[in-house]
Short mmCIF file of C-alpha atoms and ligand atoms in Angstrom, two decimals:
data_model
loop_
_atom_site.label_atom_id
_atom_site.label_comp_id
_atom_site.label_asym_id
_atom_site.label_seq_id
_atom_site.Cartn_x
_atom_site.Cartn_y
_atom_site.Cartn_z
CA MET A 234 -43.01 -135.96 2.82
CA ASP A 235 -45.80 -133.36 2.55
CA LYS A 236 -47.34 -132.86 -0.57
CA LEU A 237 -46.77 -129.20 -2.03
CA ASP A 238 -48.88 -127.32 -3.83
CA THR A 239 -46.65 -126.81 -7.00
CA ILE A 240 -47.04 -123.51 -8.91
CA ILE A 241 -46.90 -123.74 -12.65
CA GLU A 242 -45.73 -120.87 -14.86
CA LYS A 243 -45.43 -120.92 -18.50
CA ILE A 244 -42.54 -118.78 -19.68
CA ASP A 245 -41.45 -117.58 -23.25
CA LYS A 246 -38.32 -119.49 -24.33
CA ILE A 247 -37.42 -116.63 -26.88
CA LYS A 248 -38.14 -113.67 -24.59
CA PRO A 249 -38.26 -114.90 -21.06
CA ASP A 250 -37.87 -111.34 -19.81
CA LEU A 251 -41.14 -110.68 -20.79
CA ASP A 252 -42.13 -113.00 -17.93
CA LYS A 253 -40.58 -110.85 -15.25
CA VAL A 254 -43.01 -111.77 -12.44
CA ALA A 255 -42.92 -115.33 -12.91
CA LEU A 256 -39.16 -115.25 -13.05
CA LYS A 257 -39.11 -112.99 -9.81
CA ARG A 258 -41.51 -115.59 -8.36
CA ALA A 259 -39.45 -118.17 -9.09
CA ALA A 260 -36.28 -116.49 -7.79
CA ASN A 261 -37.93 -115.80 -4.44
CA ILE A 262 -38.68 -119.40 -4.04
CA LEU A 263 -35.27 -120.13 -4.75
CA LYS A 264 -33.97 -117.58 -2.15
CA ASN A 265 -36.16 -119.08 0.28
CA ASP A 266 -34.30 -122.59 -0.17
CA GLY A 267 -37.28 -123.81 -2.37
CA LEU A 268 -37.03 -126.14 -5.41
CA VAL A 269 -38.00 -124.83 -9.08
CA ALA A 270 -37.75 -126.88 -12.01
CA PHE A 271 -36.59 -124.95 -15.33
CA PRO A 272 -36.07 -125.83 -18.87
CA THR A 273 -32.28 -125.72 -20.24
CA GLU A 274 -31.17 -126.41 -23.75
CA THR A 275 -30.22 -130.14 -22.88
CA VAL A 276 -32.83 -131.21 -20.44
CA TYR A 277 -35.01 -129.73 -17.67
CA GLY A 278 -33.19 -128.97 -14.38
CA LEU A 279 -34.34 -129.44 -10.75
CA GLY A 280 -32.78 -126.07 -9.34
CA ALA A 281 -31.91 -124.92 -5.87
CA ASN A 282 -29.67 -122.23 -4.35
CA ALA A 283 -26.24 -123.98 -4.77
CA LEU A 284 -24.76 -121.91 -1.85
CA SER A 285 -27.42 -123.21 0.61
CA GLU A 286 -26.93 -126.73 2.15
CA ASN A 287 -30.21 -127.05 3.36
CA ALA A 288 -31.93 -126.19 -0.15
CA VAL A 289 -29.63 -128.37 -1.99
CA LYS A 290 -30.39 -131.28 0.28
CA LYS A 291 -34.31 -131.07 -0.80
CA ILE A 292 -33.10 -131.88 -4.33
CA PHE A 293 -31.90 -135.34 -3.22
CA ILE A 294 -35.19 -136.05 -1.47
CA ALA A 295 -37.37 -134.94 -4.25
CA LYS A 296 -35.69 -137.07 -6.68
CA GLY A 297 -34.56 -139.90 -4.68
CA ARG A 298 -31.32 -139.35 -5.55
CA PRO A 299 -28.16 -141.31 -3.87
CA SER A 300 -26.23 -138.27 -1.93
CA ASP A 301 -22.96 -139.35 -3.25
CA ASN A 302 -24.01 -138.48 -6.86
CA PRO A 303 -22.91 -134.95 -7.32
CA LEU A 304 -24.67 -131.82 -8.87
CA ILE A 305 -23.95 -129.42 -11.82
CA VAL A 306 -23.63 -125.87 -10.69
CA HIS A 307 -25.42 -123.70 -13.11
CA ILE A 308 -24.22 -120.01 -13.65
CA SER A 309 -24.83 -117.01 -15.80
CA LYS A 310 -21.78 -115.16 -16.28
CA ILE A 311 -18.18 -116.69 -16.86
CA LYS A 312 -16.66 -114.74 -14.09
CA ASP A 313 -18.70 -116.70 -11.74
CA ILE A 314 -16.46 -119.60 -11.82
CA ASP A 315 -14.11 -117.82 -9.64
CA TYR A 316 -15.84 -117.81 -6.80
CA LEU A 317 -16.87 -121.51 -7.00
CA ALA A 318 -13.49 -123.24 -8.34
CA LYS A 319 -9.93 -122.82 -8.03
CA ASP A 320 -6.98 -123.59 -10.28
CA ILE A 321 -8.56 -123.16 -13.39
CA PRO A 322 -6.41 -124.75 -16.03
CA GLN A 323 -5.51 -122.64 -19.42
CA ASN A 324 -7.15 -125.73 -21.31
CA ALA A 325 -10.62 -124.76 -19.71
CA LEU A 326 -10.29 -121.38 -20.30
CA LYS A 327 -10.10 -122.48 -24.10
CA LEU A 328 -13.03 -124.69 -24.00
CA ILE A 329 -15.18 -122.13 -22.06
CA GLU A 330 -14.35 -119.49 -24.73
CA ARG A 331 -15.46 -122.07 -27.44
CA PHE A 332 -18.60 -123.80 -25.92
CA TRP A 333 -20.08 -121.57 -23.34
CA PRO A 334 -22.94 -120.90 -22.81
CA GLY A 335 -23.83 -124.29 -23.90
CA ALA A 336 -24.06 -128.07 -23.35
CA LEU A 337 -20.63 -128.38 -21.87
CA THR A 338 -20.20 -128.89 -18.05
CA LEU A 339 -16.53 -128.69 -16.68
CA VAL A 340 -15.22 -130.05 -13.64
CA PHE A 341 -12.77 -128.26 -11.58
CA LYS A 342 -11.33 -128.34 -7.98
CA LYS A 343 -13.89 -126.70 -5.69
CA ASN A 344 -13.73 -123.62 -3.61
CA LYS A 345 -14.91 -123.48 0.12
CA SER A 346 -17.99 -121.57 -0.91
CA VAL A 347 -19.28 -125.06 -2.64
CA PRO A 348 -21.01 -127.23 -0.07
CA TYR A 349 -20.00 -130.88 0.15
CA SER A 350 -23.68 -131.93 -0.41
CA ILE A 351 -23.41 -130.49 -3.85
CA SER A 352 -20.09 -132.21 -4.75
CA GLY A 353 -21.08 -135.76 -3.08
CA GLY A 354 -18.04 -135.26 -0.92
CA LEU A 355 -15.71 -134.43 -3.51
CA ASP A 356 -13.08 -131.85 -3.68
CA THR A 357 -14.20 -130.96 -7.13
CA VAL A 358 -17.23 -129.11 -8.44
CA ALA A 359 -18.91 -129.27 -12.05
CA ILE A 360 -20.03 -125.97 -13.60
CA ARG A 361 -22.21 -125.26 -16.57
CA MET A 362 -23.45 -122.00 -18.47
CA PRO A 363 -26.43 -122.98 -19.99
CA CYS A 364 -27.53 -121.21 -23.23
CA ASN A 365 -31.28 -121.55 -22.75
CA LYS A 366 -32.43 -117.96 -22.06
CA ILE A 367 -34.88 -118.75 -19.42
CA ALA A 368 -32.40 -120.30 -17.33
CA LEU A 369 -29.97 -117.56 -17.90
CA SER A 370 -32.39 -115.12 -16.60
CA LEU A 371 -33.53 -117.19 -13.79
CA ILE A 372 -29.79 -117.44 -12.57
CA ASP A 373 -29.27 -113.67 -13.10
CA THR A 374 -32.46 -112.85 -11.15
CA CYS A 375 -31.42 -114.78 -8.46
CA GLY A 376 -28.02 -113.45 -8.17
CA PHE A 377 -26.47 -116.66 -6.97
CA PRO A 378 -25.59 -119.95 -8.78
CA ILE A 379 -28.08 -122.73 -9.04
CA ALA A 380 -27.32 -126.44 -8.48
CA ALA A 381 -29.52 -128.86 -10.83
CA PRO A 382 -29.72 -132.23 -11.58
CA SER A 383 -32.00 -133.48 -14.38
CA ALA A 384 -35.58 -132.95 -13.22
CA ASN A 385 -36.58 -136.45 -13.27
CA ILE A 386 -37.10 -139.00 -10.44
CA SER A 387 -33.80 -140.91 -10.06
CA GLY A 388 -33.13 -144.02 -12.45
CA LYS A 389 -36.03 -142.61 -15.02
CA PRO A 390 -35.29 -141.10 -18.37
CA SER A 391 -34.61 -137.25 -17.81
CA SER A 392 -37.23 -134.89 -18.67
CA THR A 393 -37.22 -132.93 -21.96
CA GLU A 394 -40.79 -131.78 -21.89
CA TYR A 395 -42.76 -129.83 -19.51
CA ASN A 396 -45.21 -132.91 -18.93
CA HIS A 397 -42.35 -135.22 -18.01
CA VAL A 398 -41.45 -132.94 -15.13
CA PHE A 399 -44.92 -132.43 -14.21
CA ASN A 400 -45.50 -136.26 -14.05
CA ASP A 401 -42.27 -136.98 -11.92
CA LEU A 402 -42.26 -133.88 -9.60
CA TYR A 403 -45.65 -132.30 -9.26
CA GLY A 404 -46.36 -131.99 -5.60
CA LYS A 405 -42.83 -132.68 -4.54
CA ILE A 406 -41.22 -129.47 -5.52
CA ASP A 407 -42.40 -125.68 -5.16
CA MET A 408 -42.60 -124.50 -8.74
CA ILE A 409 -42.26 -125.54 -12.52
CA LEU A 410 -41.24 -123.08 -15.17
CA ASP A 411 -42.89 -124.47 -18.35
CA GLY A 412 -40.62 -123.42 -21.38
CA GLY A 413 -41.47 -126.14 -23.77
CA ASN A 414 -39.28 -128.83 -25.04
CA CYS A 415 -35.64 -128.99 -24.87
CA ASP A 416 -33.70 -128.27 -28.01
CA LEU A 417 -30.90 -131.04 -27.48
CA GLY A 418 -32.71 -133.77 -25.44
CA LEU A 419 -29.65 -135.24 -24.01
CA GLU A 420 -27.61 -134.10 -20.90
CA SER A 421 -24.53 -131.85 -21.33
CA THR A 422 -21.06 -133.43 -21.95
CA VAL A 423 -19.21 -133.65 -18.51
CA VAL A 424 -15.41 -132.99 -18.90
CA GLU A 425 -12.81 -132.84 -16.08
CA VAL A 426 -9.69 -130.45 -17.08
CA PHE A 427 -6.60 -130.59 -16.30
CA GLU A 428 -3.45 -128.73 -17.61
CA ASP A 429 -2.31 -131.29 -19.93
CA ARG A 430 -5.72 -132.95 -20.98
CA ALA A 431 -9.25 -133.32 -20.89
CA VAL A 432 -11.34 -136.31 -19.70
CA ILE A 433 -14.82 -137.04 -20.70
CA LEU A 434 -16.72 -138.27 -18.02
CA ARG A 435 -20.08 -138.41 -19.52
CA PRO A 436 -20.50 -138.06 -23.58
CA GLY A 437 -23.16 -135.61 -24.84
CA SER A 438 -23.89 -133.07 -27.80
CA ILE A 439 -20.50 -131.53 -27.67
CA THR A 440 -18.48 -134.34 -28.92
CA GLU A 441 -15.19 -135.74 -28.52
CA GLU A 442 -14.25 -134.54 -32.09
CA MET A 443 -15.48 -130.77 -31.42
CA LEU A 444 -13.51 -130.94 -27.99
CA LYS A 445 -10.30 -132.18 -30.14
CA GLU A 446 -10.63 -129.10 -32.02
CA VAL A 447 -9.79 -127.04 -29.18
CA ILE A 448 -7.47 -129.29 -27.25
CA THR A 449 -5.22 -131.78 -28.63
CA ASN A 450 -5.10 -134.24 -25.52
CA VAL A 451 -8.62 -135.37 -24.94
CA GLU A 452 -9.46 -138.85 -23.69
CA VAL A 453 -12.69 -140.64 -22.81
CA ASP A 454 -12.89 -141.80 -19.12
CA LYS A 455 -12.18 -145.56 -18.94
CA ALA A 456 -15.63 -146.30 -17.12
CA ILE A 457 -17.60 -145.25 -20.17
CA LEU A 458 -15.38 -147.10 -22.49
CA LEU A 459 -15.39 -150.49 -20.49
CA GLN A 460 -19.13 -150.34 -20.50
CA ASN A 461 -18.92 -150.86 -24.26
CA PHE A 462 -17.75 -154.28 -24.09
CA LYS A 463 -20.81 -156.68 -24.75
CA ASP A 464 -19.59 -159.29 -22.23
CA LEU A 465 -19.14 -157.01 -19.57
CA PRO A 466 -20.57 -158.77 -16.58
CA LYS A 467 -24.02 -157.02 -15.43
CA ALA A 468 -23.14 -154.84 -12.37
CA PRO A 469 -24.64 -156.23 -9.04
CA GLY A 470 -27.94 -154.48 -8.29
CA MET A 471 -29.30 -151.64 -10.18
CA LYS A 472 -25.88 -149.81 -10.14
CA TYR A 473 -25.68 -149.18 -13.91
CA LYS A 474 -29.43 -148.74 -14.41
CA HIS A 475 -30.44 -145.07 -15.52
CA TYR A 476 -32.92 -143.38 -18.04
CA ALA A 477 -34.71 -146.50 -17.86
CA PRO A 478 -38.42 -146.83 -18.51
CA LYS A 479 -40.59 -149.74 -17.00
CA GLY A 480 -40.23 -151.90 -20.10
CA LYS A 481 -37.40 -154.15 -20.68
CA ILE A 482 -35.00 -152.68 -23.50
CA THR A 483 -33.18 -154.76 -25.73
CA ILE A 484 -30.58 -153.36 -28.39
CA ILE A 485 -30.33 -155.34 -31.53
CA ASP A 486 -26.83 -154.55 -33.07
CA GLY A 487 -25.84 -155.83 -36.49
CA ASN A 488 -26.74 -155.37 -40.29
CA MET A 489 -29.94 -153.94 -41.33
CA GLU A 490 -31.53 -157.06 -42.69
CA ASN A 491 -30.38 -159.37 -39.59
CA THR A 492 -31.54 -156.46 -37.16
CA VAL A 493 -35.00 -156.11 -38.67
CA LYS A 494 -35.15 -160.16 -38.97
CA LYS A 495 -34.36 -160.46 -35.29
CA ILE A 496 -36.63 -157.62 -34.17
CA LEU A 497 -39.66 -159.52 -36.13
CA PHE A 498 -39.01 -162.45 -34.54
CA PHE A 499 -38.90 -161.04 -31.00
CA LEU A 500 -42.26 -159.15 -31.84
CA GLU A 501 -43.75 -162.44 -32.93
CA GLU A 502 -42.56 -164.25 -29.93
CA ASP A 503 -44.00 -161.53 -27.69
CA LYS A 504 -47.31 -161.69 -29.31
CA ASN A 505 -47.65 -165.53 -28.79
CA ASN A 506 -46.74 -164.83 -24.95
CA ASN A 507 -49.21 -162.04 -24.71
CA VAL A 508 -46.46 -159.69 -24.05
CA LYS A 509 -47.01 -155.96 -25.06
CA SER A 510 -43.87 -155.17 -26.83
CA LEU A 511 -42.92 -152.20 -29.23
CA VAL A 512 -40.04 -151.54 -31.84
CA ILE A 513 -38.29 -148.06 -31.89
CA SER A 514 -37.25 -147.51 -35.45
CA THR A 515 -35.60 -145.13 -37.56
CA TYR A 516 -37.80 -143.50 -40.71
CA GLU A 517 -35.40 -145.81 -42.94
CA THR A 518 -36.57 -149.00 -41.41
CA ALA A 519 -40.41 -148.29 -40.32
CA GLN A 520 -41.54 -149.73 -43.68
CA PHE A 521 -39.99 -153.38 -42.41
CA TYR A 522 -42.32 -153.19 -39.32
CA LYS A 523 -45.70 -152.57 -41.06
CA GLY A 524 -48.54 -153.67 -38.60
CA GLU A 525 -46.34 -153.71 -35.70
CA ASN A 526 -46.48 -151.52 -32.54
CA ILE A 527 -43.74 -148.93 -33.58
CA PHE A 528 -42.30 -145.32 -32.57
CA LYS A 529 -40.09 -143.69 -35.19
CA ILE A 530 -37.23 -141.98 -33.58
CA GLY A 531 -35.97 -140.20 -36.40
CA GLY A 532 -33.33 -140.63 -39.55
CA LYS A 533 -30.64 -143.11 -39.23
CA THR A 534 -27.88 -140.64 -39.71
CA ASP A 535 -29.83 -137.67 -37.96
CA GLU A 536 -28.23 -137.75 -34.60
CA LYS A 537 -29.57 -134.57 -33.47
CA GLU A 538 -33.07 -135.58 -34.12
CA ILE A 539 -32.61 -139.02 -32.35
CA ALA A 540 -30.83 -137.62 -29.24
CA ARG A 541 -34.08 -134.86 -29.13
CA ASN A 542 -36.67 -137.62 -29.40
CA LEU A 543 -34.98 -140.57 -27.24
CA PHE A 544 -36.01 -139.91 -23.67
CA SER A 545 -39.29 -138.69 -24.75
CA ILE A 546 -40.14 -142.07 -26.65
CA LEU A 547 -38.75 -144.01 -23.72
CA ARG A 548 -41.33 -142.25 -21.65
CA LYS A 549 -44.10 -142.68 -24.11
CA CYS A 550 -43.40 -146.42 -23.66
CA ASP A 551 -44.22 -145.85 -20.13
CA ASP A 552 -47.43 -144.15 -20.97
CA ASP A 553 -48.59 -147.09 -23.05
CA ASN A 554 -47.50 -149.68 -20.82
CA ILE A 555 -45.03 -151.47 -22.95
CA GLU A 556 -43.30 -154.52 -21.43
CA LYS A 557 -40.50 -155.19 -23.98
CA ILE A 558 -38.81 -152.21 -26.25
CA TYR A 559 -36.65 -153.33 -29.29
CA ILE A 560 -34.38 -150.58 -30.58
CA GLU A 561 -31.90 -150.78 -33.22
CA SER A 562 -28.15 -149.49 -32.61
CA PHE A 563 -26.88 -146.59 -33.76
CA ARG A 564 -23.12 -145.58 -34.99
CA GLU A 565 -21.14 -144.57 -31.98
CA SER A 566 -19.43 -141.64 -33.60
CA GLY A 567 -20.34 -137.90 -33.09
CA ILE A 568 -23.27 -137.61 -30.84
CA GLY A 569 -24.16 -141.32 -31.72
CA PHE A 570 -21.66 -142.15 -28.76
CA ALA A 571 -23.60 -140.39 -26.38
CA ILE A 572 -27.02 -141.73 -27.42
CA MET A 573 -25.78 -145.27 -27.20
CA ASN A 574 -24.09 -144.45 -23.77
CA ARG A 575 -27.73 -143.75 -22.64
CA LEU A 576 -29.38 -146.37 -24.50
CA LYS A 577 -26.81 -149.01 -23.07
CA LYS A 578 -27.61 -147.80 -19.62
CA ALA A 579 -31.02 -147.77 -20.13
CA SER A 580 -31.14 -151.38 -21.39
CA GLY A 581 -28.90 -152.45 -18.32
CA TYR A 582 -26.27 -153.33 -21.10
CA ASN A 583 -28.95 -155.84 -22.72
CA ILE A 584 -27.43 -155.84 -26.27
CA VAL A 585 -28.21 -158.92 -28.92
CA LYS A 586 -25.42 -158.93 -31.68
CA VAL A 587 -27.06 -160.34 -34.95
O1 LIG B 738 -27.41 -131.23 -19.27
C1 LIG B 738 -27.18 -131.21 -17.85
O2 LIG B 738 -26.20 -131.49 -17.60
C2 LIG B 738 -28.46 -131.43 -16.97
C3 LIG B 738 -28.93 -129.90 -16.98
C4 LIG B 738 -30.23 -129.58 -16.00
O3 LIG B 738 -27.94 -129.01 -16.86
N1 LIG B 738 -27.98 -131.77 -15.78
C5 LIG B 738 -27.83 -133.19 -15.37
O4 LIG B 738 -27.42 -133.26 -14.33
O5 LIG B 738 -27.61 -134.14 -16.24
P1 LIG B 738 -27.39 -134.75 -13.49
O6 LIG B 738 -27.21 -134.43 -11.98
O7 LIG B 738 -28.31 -135.34 -13.88
O8 LIG B 738 -26.08 -135.20 -13.95
C6 LIG B 738 -24.72 -134.79 -13.52
C7 LIG B 738 -23.71 -135.51 -13.92
C8 LIG B 738 -23.56 -136.91 -13.21
O9 LIG B 738 -23.12 -138.02 -14.09
C9 LIG B 738 -22.64 -136.45 -12.12
O10 LIG B 738 -22.02 -137.66 -11.47
C10 LIG B 738 -21.91 -135.77 -12.78
O11 LIG B 738 -22.47 -134.89 -13.62
N2 LIG B 738 -20.88 -134.85 -12.02
C11 LIG B 738 -21.43 -133.69 -11.01
N3 LIG B 738 -20.42 -133.11 -10.53
C12 LIG B 738 -19.26 -134.13 -10.75
C13 LIG B 738 -18.04 -133.70 -10.02
N4 LIG B 738 -17.62 -133.06 -9.15
N5 LIG B 738 -17.08 -134.86 -10.74
C14 LIG B 738 -17.49 -135.74 -11.43
N6 LIG B 738 -18.73 -136.01 -12.09
C15 LIG B 738 -19.46 -134.93 -11.60
MG1 LIG B 739 -29.67 -136.98 -14.26
#
């Protein structure tokens, strides 16, 4: 692949319309089937014109993404779903009213307008209306929906800061809009909606509990729950590996005392073996690891903070060439369910119970 001269533009997150020239430049690139990375409130997206098969194909190449993994289509007006999807269930309209614009992606039956390269060959399409103002202004300026996966090399943690996008994609895409850090830090909740129920395909900041306030019948896809079993055999190859830094992650799950003891034991062992390791701790447990290599992720029960920091900390581990990463397990309710889902995948289900 030829190296591209990636254009970088800084944009004001609060008042993106002040940067009209930059937005127009980005929209022009997208109109000409180019790729533009842009911030959303969840993570940075790698955008292409969703209605152009040629543009969408470039996303898969730039990311190194398997072509059967479908993309989310981003819109700026609710009425845009009519062009992209059909047979919208009543339940979906309720969710849209409550959670859009925001971190909720809804899966519908797709219309002919959506290329199969977006849906990975499926007859469905995932749609989201983000609430980040830069994202909304960009879609508006384009006048067409934008297909965007997370703006990272396939398999790595999603990009939650401009420099993550730069490190992964500079020279591979046409433009990066630098809109600062993402507010949420975890990808959107993906939900398939039917007349009688909604099924969570990927947990996120919009939690099962929040969805249940709107729709009574909310299920979690069995594939996610299955992966909660500690004895689940490792999938062949890298099938389950996502969000992964270079270092090997171990999740330690148990009460605080046992967890800390086990982590200190592992750190000592690594020191003796000349392995560069690190612990990701909470503010509450940091005191127990004095003198050790440590990143603090947030308060034990402040799930929003943990979610916001998770991917950026995993990337910092790579910057420091950490070979082994130990992290305490979090409770799996609320946003914690999404945090643990990402962590388990990042670790390849490497969980030690104590
Ligand atoms: O927050 C987000 O969702 C970010 C920002 C950029 O919007 N995007 C994102 O995209 O995380 P990506 O491609 O990294 O993840 C999209 C997820 C994948 O797990 C994909 O399999 C699922 O959505 N997905 C997309 N279309 C689908 C469909 N038609 N049916 C089921 N799952 C779908
Ligand atoms: Mg992704």
